[in-house]
Coordinates of C-alpha atoms in Angstrom, one line a residue:
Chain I
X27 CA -24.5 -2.5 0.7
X28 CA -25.4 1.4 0.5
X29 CA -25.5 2.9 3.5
X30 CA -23.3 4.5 6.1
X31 CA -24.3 3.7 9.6
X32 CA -24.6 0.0 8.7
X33 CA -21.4 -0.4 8.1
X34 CA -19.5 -1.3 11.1
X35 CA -23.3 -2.1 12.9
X36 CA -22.9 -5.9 14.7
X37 CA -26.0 -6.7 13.5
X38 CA -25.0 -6.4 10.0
X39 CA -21.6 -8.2 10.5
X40 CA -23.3 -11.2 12.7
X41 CA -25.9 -11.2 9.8
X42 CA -23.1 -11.5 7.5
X43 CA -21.0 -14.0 9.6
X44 CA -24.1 -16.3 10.2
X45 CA -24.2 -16.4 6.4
X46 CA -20.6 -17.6 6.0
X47 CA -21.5 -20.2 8.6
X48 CA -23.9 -21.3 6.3
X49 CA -22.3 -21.7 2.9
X50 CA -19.2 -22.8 4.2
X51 CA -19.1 -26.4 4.2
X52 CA -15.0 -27.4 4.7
X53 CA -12.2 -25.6 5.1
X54 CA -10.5 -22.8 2.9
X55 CA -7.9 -20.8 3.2
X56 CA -8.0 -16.9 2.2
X57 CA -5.7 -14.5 1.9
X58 CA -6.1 -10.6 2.1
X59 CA -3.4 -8.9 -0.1
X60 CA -3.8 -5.1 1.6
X61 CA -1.8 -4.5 4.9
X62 CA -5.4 -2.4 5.6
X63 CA -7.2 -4.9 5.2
X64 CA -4.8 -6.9 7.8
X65 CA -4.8 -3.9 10.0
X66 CA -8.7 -3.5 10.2
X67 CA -9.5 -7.5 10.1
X68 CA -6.8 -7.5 13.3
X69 CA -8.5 -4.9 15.1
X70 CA -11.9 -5.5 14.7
X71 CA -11.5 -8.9 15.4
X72 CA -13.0 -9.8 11.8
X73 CA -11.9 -13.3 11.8
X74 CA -13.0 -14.2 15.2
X75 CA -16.5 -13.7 13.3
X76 CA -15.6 -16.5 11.1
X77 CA -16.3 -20.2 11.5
X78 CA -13.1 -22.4 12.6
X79 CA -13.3 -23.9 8.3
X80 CA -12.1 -20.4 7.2
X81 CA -8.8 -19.1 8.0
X82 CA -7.5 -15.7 6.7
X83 CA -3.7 -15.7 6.2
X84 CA -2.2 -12.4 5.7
X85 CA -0.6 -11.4 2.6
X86 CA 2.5 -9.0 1.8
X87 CA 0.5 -5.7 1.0
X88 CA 2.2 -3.5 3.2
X89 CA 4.9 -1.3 1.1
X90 CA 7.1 -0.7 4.1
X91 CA 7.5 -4.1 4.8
X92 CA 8.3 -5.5 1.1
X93 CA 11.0 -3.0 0.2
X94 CA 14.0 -5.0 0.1
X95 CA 17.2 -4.5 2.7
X96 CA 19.0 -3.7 0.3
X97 CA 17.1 -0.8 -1.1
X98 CA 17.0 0.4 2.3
X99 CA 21.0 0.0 3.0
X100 CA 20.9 2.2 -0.7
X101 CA 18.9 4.7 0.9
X102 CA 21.3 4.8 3.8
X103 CA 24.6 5.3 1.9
X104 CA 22.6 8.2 -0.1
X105 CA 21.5 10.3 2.8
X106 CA 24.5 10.2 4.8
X107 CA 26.3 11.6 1.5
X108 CA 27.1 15.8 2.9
X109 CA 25.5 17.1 -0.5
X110 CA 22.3 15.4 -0.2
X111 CA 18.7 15.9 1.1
X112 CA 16.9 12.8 1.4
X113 CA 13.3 12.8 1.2
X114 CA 10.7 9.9 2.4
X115 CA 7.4 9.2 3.9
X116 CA 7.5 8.7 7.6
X117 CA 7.0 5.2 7.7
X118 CA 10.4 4.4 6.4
X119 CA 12.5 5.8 8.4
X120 CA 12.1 3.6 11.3
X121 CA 12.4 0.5 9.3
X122 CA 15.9 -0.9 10.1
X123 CA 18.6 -1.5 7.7
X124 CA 21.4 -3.9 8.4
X125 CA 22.9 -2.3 10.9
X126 CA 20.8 0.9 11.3
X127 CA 17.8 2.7 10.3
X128 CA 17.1 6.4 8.5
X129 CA 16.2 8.1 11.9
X130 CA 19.2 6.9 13.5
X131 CA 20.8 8.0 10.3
X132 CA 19.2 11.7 10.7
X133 CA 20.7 11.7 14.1
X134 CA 24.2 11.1 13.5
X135 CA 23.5 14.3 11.1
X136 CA 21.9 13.1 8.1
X137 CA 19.2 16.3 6.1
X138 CA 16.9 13.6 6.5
X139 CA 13.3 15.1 5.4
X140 CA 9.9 13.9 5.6
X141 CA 7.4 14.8 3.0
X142 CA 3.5 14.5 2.4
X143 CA 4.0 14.4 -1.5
X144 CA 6.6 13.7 -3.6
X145 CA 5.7 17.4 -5.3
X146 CA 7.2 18.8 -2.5
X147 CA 10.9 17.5 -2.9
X148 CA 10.9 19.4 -6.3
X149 CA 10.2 22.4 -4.0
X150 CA 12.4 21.4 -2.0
X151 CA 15.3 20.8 -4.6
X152 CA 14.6 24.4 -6.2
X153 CA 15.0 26.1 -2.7
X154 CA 18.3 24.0 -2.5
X155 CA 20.4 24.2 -5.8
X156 CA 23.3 23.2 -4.5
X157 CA 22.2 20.5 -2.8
X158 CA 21.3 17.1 -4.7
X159 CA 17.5 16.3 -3.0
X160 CA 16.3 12.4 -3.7
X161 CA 12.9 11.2 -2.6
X162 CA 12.6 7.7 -1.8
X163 CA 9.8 5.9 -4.2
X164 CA 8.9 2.9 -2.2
X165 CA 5.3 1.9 -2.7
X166 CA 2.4 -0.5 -4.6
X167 CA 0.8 1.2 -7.3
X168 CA -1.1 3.0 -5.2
X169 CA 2.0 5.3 -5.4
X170 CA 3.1 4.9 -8.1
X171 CA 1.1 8.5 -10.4
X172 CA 2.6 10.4 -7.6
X173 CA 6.1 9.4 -8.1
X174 CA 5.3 9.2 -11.5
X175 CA 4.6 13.0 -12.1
X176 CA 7.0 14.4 -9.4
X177 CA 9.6 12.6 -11.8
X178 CA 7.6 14.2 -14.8
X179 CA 7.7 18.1 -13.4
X180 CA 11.1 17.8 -12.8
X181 CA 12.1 16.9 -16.7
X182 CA 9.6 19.1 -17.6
X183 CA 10.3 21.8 -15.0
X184 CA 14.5 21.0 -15.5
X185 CA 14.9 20.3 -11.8
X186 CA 18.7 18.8 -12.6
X187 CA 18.6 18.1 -8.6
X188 CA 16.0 16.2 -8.1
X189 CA 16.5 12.3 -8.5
X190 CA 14.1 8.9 -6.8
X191 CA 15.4 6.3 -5.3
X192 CA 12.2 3.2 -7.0
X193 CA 11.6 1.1 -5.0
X194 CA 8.1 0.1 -6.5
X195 CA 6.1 -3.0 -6.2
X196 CA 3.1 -4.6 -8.0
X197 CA 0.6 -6.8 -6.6
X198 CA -0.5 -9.4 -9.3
X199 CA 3.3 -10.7 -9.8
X200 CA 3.3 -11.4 -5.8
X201 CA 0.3 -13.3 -6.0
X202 CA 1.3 -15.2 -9.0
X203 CA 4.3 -16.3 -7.0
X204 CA 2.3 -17.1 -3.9
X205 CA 0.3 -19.3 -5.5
X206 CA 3.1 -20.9 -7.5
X207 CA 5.0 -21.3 -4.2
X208 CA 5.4 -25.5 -3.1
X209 CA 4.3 -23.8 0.3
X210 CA 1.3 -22.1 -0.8
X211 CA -2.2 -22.6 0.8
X212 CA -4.4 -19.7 -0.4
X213 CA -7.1 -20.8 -2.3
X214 CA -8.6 -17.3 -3.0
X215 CA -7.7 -14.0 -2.7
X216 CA -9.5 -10.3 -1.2
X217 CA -8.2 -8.1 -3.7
X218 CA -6.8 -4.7 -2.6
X219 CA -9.3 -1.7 -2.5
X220 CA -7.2 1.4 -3.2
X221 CA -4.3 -0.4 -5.1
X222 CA -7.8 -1.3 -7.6
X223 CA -9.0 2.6 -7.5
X224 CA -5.6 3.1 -9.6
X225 CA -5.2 -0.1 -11.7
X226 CA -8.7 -1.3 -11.7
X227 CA -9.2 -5.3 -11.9
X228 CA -9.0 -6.1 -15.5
X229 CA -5.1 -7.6 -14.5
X230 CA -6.5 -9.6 -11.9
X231 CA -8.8 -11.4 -14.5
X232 CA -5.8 -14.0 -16.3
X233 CA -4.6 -14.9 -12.5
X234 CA -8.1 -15.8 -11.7
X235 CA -8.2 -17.8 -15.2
X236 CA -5.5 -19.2 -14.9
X237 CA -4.7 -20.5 -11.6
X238 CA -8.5 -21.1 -11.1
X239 CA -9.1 -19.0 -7.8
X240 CA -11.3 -16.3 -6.8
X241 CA -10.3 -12.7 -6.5
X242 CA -12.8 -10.5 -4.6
X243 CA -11.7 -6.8 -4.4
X244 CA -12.8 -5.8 -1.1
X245 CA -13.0 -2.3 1.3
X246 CA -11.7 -2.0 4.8
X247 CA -15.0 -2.1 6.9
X248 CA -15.7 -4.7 8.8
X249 CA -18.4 -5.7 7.0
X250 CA -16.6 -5.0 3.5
X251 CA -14.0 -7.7 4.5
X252 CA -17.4 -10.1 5.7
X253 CA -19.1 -9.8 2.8
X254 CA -15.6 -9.9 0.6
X255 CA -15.1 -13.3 2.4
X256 CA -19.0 -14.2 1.8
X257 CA -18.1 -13.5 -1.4
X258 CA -15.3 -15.7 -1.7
X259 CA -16.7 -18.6 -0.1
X260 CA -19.7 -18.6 -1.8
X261 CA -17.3 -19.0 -5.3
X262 CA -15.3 -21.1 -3.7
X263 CA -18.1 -23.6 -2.5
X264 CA -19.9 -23.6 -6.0
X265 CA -16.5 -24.3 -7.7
X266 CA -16.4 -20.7 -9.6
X267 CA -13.5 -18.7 -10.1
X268 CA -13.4 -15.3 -11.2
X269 CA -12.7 -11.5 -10.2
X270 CA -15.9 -10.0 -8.6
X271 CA -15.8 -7.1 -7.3
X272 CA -17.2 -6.1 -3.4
X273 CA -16.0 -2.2 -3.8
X274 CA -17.9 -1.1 -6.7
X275 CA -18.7 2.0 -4.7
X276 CA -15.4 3.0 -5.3
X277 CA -13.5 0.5 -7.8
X278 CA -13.9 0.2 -11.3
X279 CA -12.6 -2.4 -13.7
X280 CA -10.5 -0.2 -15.3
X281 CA -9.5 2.4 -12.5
X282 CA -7.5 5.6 -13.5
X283 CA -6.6 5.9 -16.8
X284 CA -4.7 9.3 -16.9
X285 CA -3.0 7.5 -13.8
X286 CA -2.1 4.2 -15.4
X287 CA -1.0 6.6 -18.3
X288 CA 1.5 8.5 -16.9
X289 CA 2.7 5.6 -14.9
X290 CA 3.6 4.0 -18.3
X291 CA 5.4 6.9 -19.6
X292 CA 7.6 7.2 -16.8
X293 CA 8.2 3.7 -15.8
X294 CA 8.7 0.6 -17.2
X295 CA 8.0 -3.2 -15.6
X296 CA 11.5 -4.5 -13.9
X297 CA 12.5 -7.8 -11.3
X298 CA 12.4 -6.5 -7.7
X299 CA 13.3 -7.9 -4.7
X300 CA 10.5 -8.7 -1.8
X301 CA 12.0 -8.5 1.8
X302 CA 11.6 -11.9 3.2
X303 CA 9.9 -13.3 0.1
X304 CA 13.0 -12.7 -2.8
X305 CA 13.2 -11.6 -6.1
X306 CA 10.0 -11.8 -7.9
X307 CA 10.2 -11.8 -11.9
X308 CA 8.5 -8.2 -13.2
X309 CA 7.5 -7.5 -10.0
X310 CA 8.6 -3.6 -9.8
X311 CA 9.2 -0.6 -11.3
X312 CA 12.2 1.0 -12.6
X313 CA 12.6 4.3 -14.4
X314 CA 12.7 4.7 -18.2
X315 CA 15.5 5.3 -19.7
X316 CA 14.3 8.8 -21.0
X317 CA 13.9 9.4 -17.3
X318 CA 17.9 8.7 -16.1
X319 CA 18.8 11.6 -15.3
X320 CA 16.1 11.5 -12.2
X321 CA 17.5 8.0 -11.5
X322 CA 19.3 7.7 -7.9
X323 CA 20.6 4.8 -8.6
X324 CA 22.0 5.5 -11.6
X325 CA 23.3 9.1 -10.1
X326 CA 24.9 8.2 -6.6
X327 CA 26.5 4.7 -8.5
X328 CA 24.8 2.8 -5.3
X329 CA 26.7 -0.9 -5.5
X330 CA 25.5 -4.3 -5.1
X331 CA 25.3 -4.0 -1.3
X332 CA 26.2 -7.1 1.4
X333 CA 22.9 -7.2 3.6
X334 CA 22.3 -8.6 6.8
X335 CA 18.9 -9.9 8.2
X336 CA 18.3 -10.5 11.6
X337 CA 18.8 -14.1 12.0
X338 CA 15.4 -14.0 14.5
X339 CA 13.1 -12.5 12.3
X340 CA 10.4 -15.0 10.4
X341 CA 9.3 -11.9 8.6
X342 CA 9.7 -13.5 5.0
X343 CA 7.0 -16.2 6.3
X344 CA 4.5 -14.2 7.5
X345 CA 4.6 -12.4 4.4
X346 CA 4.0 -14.9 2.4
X347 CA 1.0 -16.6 4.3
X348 CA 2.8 -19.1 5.7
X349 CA 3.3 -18.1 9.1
X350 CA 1.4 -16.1 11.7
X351 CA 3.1 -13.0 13.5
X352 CA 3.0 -14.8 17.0
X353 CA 4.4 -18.2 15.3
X354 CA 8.0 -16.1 15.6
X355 CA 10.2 -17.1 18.7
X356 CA 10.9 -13.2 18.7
X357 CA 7.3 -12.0 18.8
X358 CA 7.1 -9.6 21.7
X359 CA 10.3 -10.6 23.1
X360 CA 14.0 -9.7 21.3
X361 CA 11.4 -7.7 18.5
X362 CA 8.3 -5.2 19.1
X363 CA 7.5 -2.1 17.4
X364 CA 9.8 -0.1 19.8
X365 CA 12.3 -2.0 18.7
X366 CA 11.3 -4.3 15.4
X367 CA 13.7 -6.6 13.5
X368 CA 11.9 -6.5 11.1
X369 CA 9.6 -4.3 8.7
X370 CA 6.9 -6.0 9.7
X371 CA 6.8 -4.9 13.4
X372 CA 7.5 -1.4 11.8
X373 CA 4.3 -0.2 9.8
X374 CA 1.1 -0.3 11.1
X375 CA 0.1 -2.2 8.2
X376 CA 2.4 -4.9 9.1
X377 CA 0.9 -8.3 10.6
X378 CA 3.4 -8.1 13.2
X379 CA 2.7 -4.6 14.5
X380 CA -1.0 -5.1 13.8
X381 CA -0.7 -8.6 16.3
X382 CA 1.1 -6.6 19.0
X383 CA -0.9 -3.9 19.0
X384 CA -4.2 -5.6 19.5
X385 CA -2.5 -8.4 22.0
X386 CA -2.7 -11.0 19.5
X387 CA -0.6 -14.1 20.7
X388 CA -2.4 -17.1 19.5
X389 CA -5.3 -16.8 21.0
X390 CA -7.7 -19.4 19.9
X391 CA -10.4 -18.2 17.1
X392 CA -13.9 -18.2 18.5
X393 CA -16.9 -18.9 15.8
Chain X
X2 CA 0.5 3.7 3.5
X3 CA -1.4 2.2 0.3
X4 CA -4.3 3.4 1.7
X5 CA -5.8 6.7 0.5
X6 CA -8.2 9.3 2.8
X7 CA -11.3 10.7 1.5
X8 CA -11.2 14.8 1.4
X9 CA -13.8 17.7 0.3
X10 CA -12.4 19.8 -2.3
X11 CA -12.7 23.4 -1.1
X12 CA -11.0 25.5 -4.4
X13 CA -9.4 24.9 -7.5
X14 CA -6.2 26.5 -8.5
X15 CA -3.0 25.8 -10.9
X16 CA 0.6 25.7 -9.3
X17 CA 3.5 24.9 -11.3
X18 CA 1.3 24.1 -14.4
X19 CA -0.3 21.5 -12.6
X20 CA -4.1 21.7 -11.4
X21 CA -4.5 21.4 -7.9
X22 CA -6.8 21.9 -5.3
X23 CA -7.0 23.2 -1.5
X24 CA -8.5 19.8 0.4
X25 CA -9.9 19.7 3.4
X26 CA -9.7 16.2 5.5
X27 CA -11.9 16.8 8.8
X28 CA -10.8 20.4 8.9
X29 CA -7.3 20.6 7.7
X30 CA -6.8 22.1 4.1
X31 CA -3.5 20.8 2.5
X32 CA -2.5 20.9 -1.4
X33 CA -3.5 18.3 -3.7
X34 CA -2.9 17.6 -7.3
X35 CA -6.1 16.9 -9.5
X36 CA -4.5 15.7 -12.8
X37 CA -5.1 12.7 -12.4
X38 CA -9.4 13.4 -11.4
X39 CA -9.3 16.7 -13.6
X40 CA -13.1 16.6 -13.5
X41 CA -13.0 17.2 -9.8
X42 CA -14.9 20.8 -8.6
X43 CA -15.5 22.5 -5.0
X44 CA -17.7 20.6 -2.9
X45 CA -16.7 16.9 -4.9
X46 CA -15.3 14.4 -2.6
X47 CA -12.4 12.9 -3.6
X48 CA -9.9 9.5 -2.5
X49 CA -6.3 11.3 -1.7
X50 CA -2.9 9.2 -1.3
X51 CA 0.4 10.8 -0.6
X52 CA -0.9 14.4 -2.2
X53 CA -2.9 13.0 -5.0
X54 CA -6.6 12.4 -5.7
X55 CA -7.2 9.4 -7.4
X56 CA -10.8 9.0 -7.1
X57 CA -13.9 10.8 -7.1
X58 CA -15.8 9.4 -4.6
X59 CA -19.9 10.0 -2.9
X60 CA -20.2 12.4 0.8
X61 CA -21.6 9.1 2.1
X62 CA -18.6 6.9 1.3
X63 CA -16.4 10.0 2.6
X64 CA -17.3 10.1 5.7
X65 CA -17.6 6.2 6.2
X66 CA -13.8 5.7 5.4
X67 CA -12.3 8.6 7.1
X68 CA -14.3 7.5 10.0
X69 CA -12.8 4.1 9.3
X70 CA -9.5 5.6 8.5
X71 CA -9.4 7.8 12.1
X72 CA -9.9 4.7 14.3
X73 CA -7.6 3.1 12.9
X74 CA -5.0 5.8 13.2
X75 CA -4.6 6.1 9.3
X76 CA -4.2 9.6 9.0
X77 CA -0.6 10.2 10.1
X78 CA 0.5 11.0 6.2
X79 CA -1.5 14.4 6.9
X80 CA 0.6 15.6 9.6
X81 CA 3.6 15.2 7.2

């Protein structure tokens, strides 16, 4: 698959589709990893391309939605604090908290900031010197060298007030607990593009071992995700299972390595808790210890926090696979993106939001 | 938000010690740290996330995913 016009061309995807048809010969259940993946199989209506046998179940790759409610409520009681500038991507600052969220927050008075790189908080922090500036670190590893080397430049640079609220997240501990879950129903996996361009695939390779199942990394065309799922299928029907990789025009097996080193200087491999899914056993990152003095948590003495989830939202469920985004009683009713319950009607790479937004509500699946 | 956006590198500088690069992504230039693609030279494409290349990537696959990446209104982290 080489060239650029064919990618999103119907012949190539009904060529593709037709071929699933083909090998295909009983059901299987897939799931994609990468909200991007969600958001462009949603929109493009990928899925309806597939025969009735394979369903695609979404997975919890979407950052924004993951990062727990209690890291948010931290990031709350930081930025209201009268000595503080908080930084953060855009994305978070509608996501709501227990009882509010950061742009609400901002309007009540908060120096609520958002930034295109975590570089520019260390600006931002020597503009301010009297002000303590923190820079919310939510993110897969996708993120992860950024926050890594703003956290870096600012030991190296002694920017005393500069500090990150981690909030990171790793994909192959989720999918481990997926598939040990008593609820789980993925029997193969469409590994996540970009996460891959940083980490490569070689981690993937003892979850595919182990638990017998098919990992394909896969793009974000239309027909990336077809022939990821071709791919798949085609494993999954001749009883194979191992990491193959769809986006070798980008992804290699062992990705960045002045990345994944700098990563490994700053951070090291912690528990973290999933919004709606728990805490998941070396799942995250924390700082090192050489690192502290950049640590918000550590600064700012943020508490054990009592959280409250919206007793409506089934978000939890639909990350984990379980549920679809219009399976939830709220679904377009009491929760939409203008006003979510829950992370996942926030981000556009969340099921929810990518369901509303293309007027998903159940509609049947035509092959 | 995990995803990155393909951009052309247009100049290579240093700021703050670091090496960076002035990126242009369909027209707008912003700042973007090369440490971790150090090889990366004006008129290489590379894969940017949150201010950071991670990739060098072809023109061909450039264009496909920001095409990708503009239709599916992906791009808001460059109006940050």
């Amino acid at each position: 698959m080489k060239y650029v016009d064919e990618y999103r061309q119907e012949a190539l995807a009904r060529k593709l589709s037709d071929e699933i048809g083909k090998t295909v010969t009983r059901p299987w259940v897939l799931m994609e990893i990468c909200g991007g993946q969600t958001h462009s199989i949603v929109k493009y209506g990928v899925d309806y391309l597939l025969p009735k046998a394979v369903e695609l179940v979404h997975g919890p790759g979407c950052p924004v939605c993951v990062t727990s409610l209690e890291m948010i409520d931290k990031a709350h009681c930081i930025a209201v604090r009268p000595d503080v500038i908080f930084c953060s991507f855009g994305d978070m600052l509608r996501v709501p908290g227990s009882e509010v969220d950061l742009l609400i927050v901002k309007s009540r008075g908060a120096d609520i900031r958002i930034v295109y790189s975590p570089l520019d908080c260390l600006k931002i922090a020597k503009a301010n010197p009297g002000k303590k500036v923190v820079f919310f670190g939510i993110g897969f590893e996708t993120t992860a060298p950024a926050n890594a080397m703003a956290v870096w430049q600012a030991k190296k640079e002694g920017i005393r007030n500069f500090s990150l609220l981690v909030s990171h997240v790793l994909v192959p501990p989720v999918m481990t607990a997926i598939l040990q879950s008593p609820l789980n129903r993925v029997q193969a996996f469409l590994g996540p593009g970009h996460v891959c361009a940083v980490m490569g695939y070689r981690e993937y390779e003892p979850i595919s071992r182990r638990y017998k199942i098919p990992i394909v990394i896969t793009g974000f065309e239309p027909a990336d995700l077809l022939d990821g799922i071709l791919k798949t299928v085609s494993q999954l029907e001749a009883g194979h299972a191992e990491v193959e990789n769809q986006y070798s025009r980008v992804i290699t097996r062992d990705g960045n390595i002045p990345a994944q080193k700098l990563i490994n200087r700053v951070f090291e491999v912690c528990d973290r808790k999933w919004r709606g899914v728990g805490s998941i056993p070396k799942s995250g990152y924390k700082l090192q210890y050489d690192f502290r003095d950049h640590d918000a948590e550590r600064i700012f003495e943020v508490e054990e926090i009592d959280t409250q989830e919206s007793p409506l939202c089934i978000s939890g469920l639909v990350l984990k696979g379980v549920k679809k985004p219009h399976e939830c009683p709220a679904f377009g009713k009491e929760c939409t993106p203008e006003h979510p319950l829950g992370a996942t009607m926030v981000s556009s790479e969340g099921a929810c939001a990518a369901y509303h937004a293309y007027r998903r509500h159940g509609i049947g699946v035509t092959a | 938000m995990c995803l990155a956006i393909p951009g052309k590198v247009i100049e290579t500088l240093e700021s703050d010690g670091l090496k960076v690069a002035k990126v242009s992504f369909g027209g707008m230039v912003k700042q973007v740290c090369l440490e971790y693609t150090p090889d990366a030279v004006p008129g290489d494409y590379v894969l940017v996330h949150v201010g950071f290349a991670l990739s060098r990537i072809d023109q061909e696959e450039a264009e496909r995913t920001y095409k990708l990446l503009e239709e599916l209104g992906q791009l808001t982290e460059l109006d940050s």
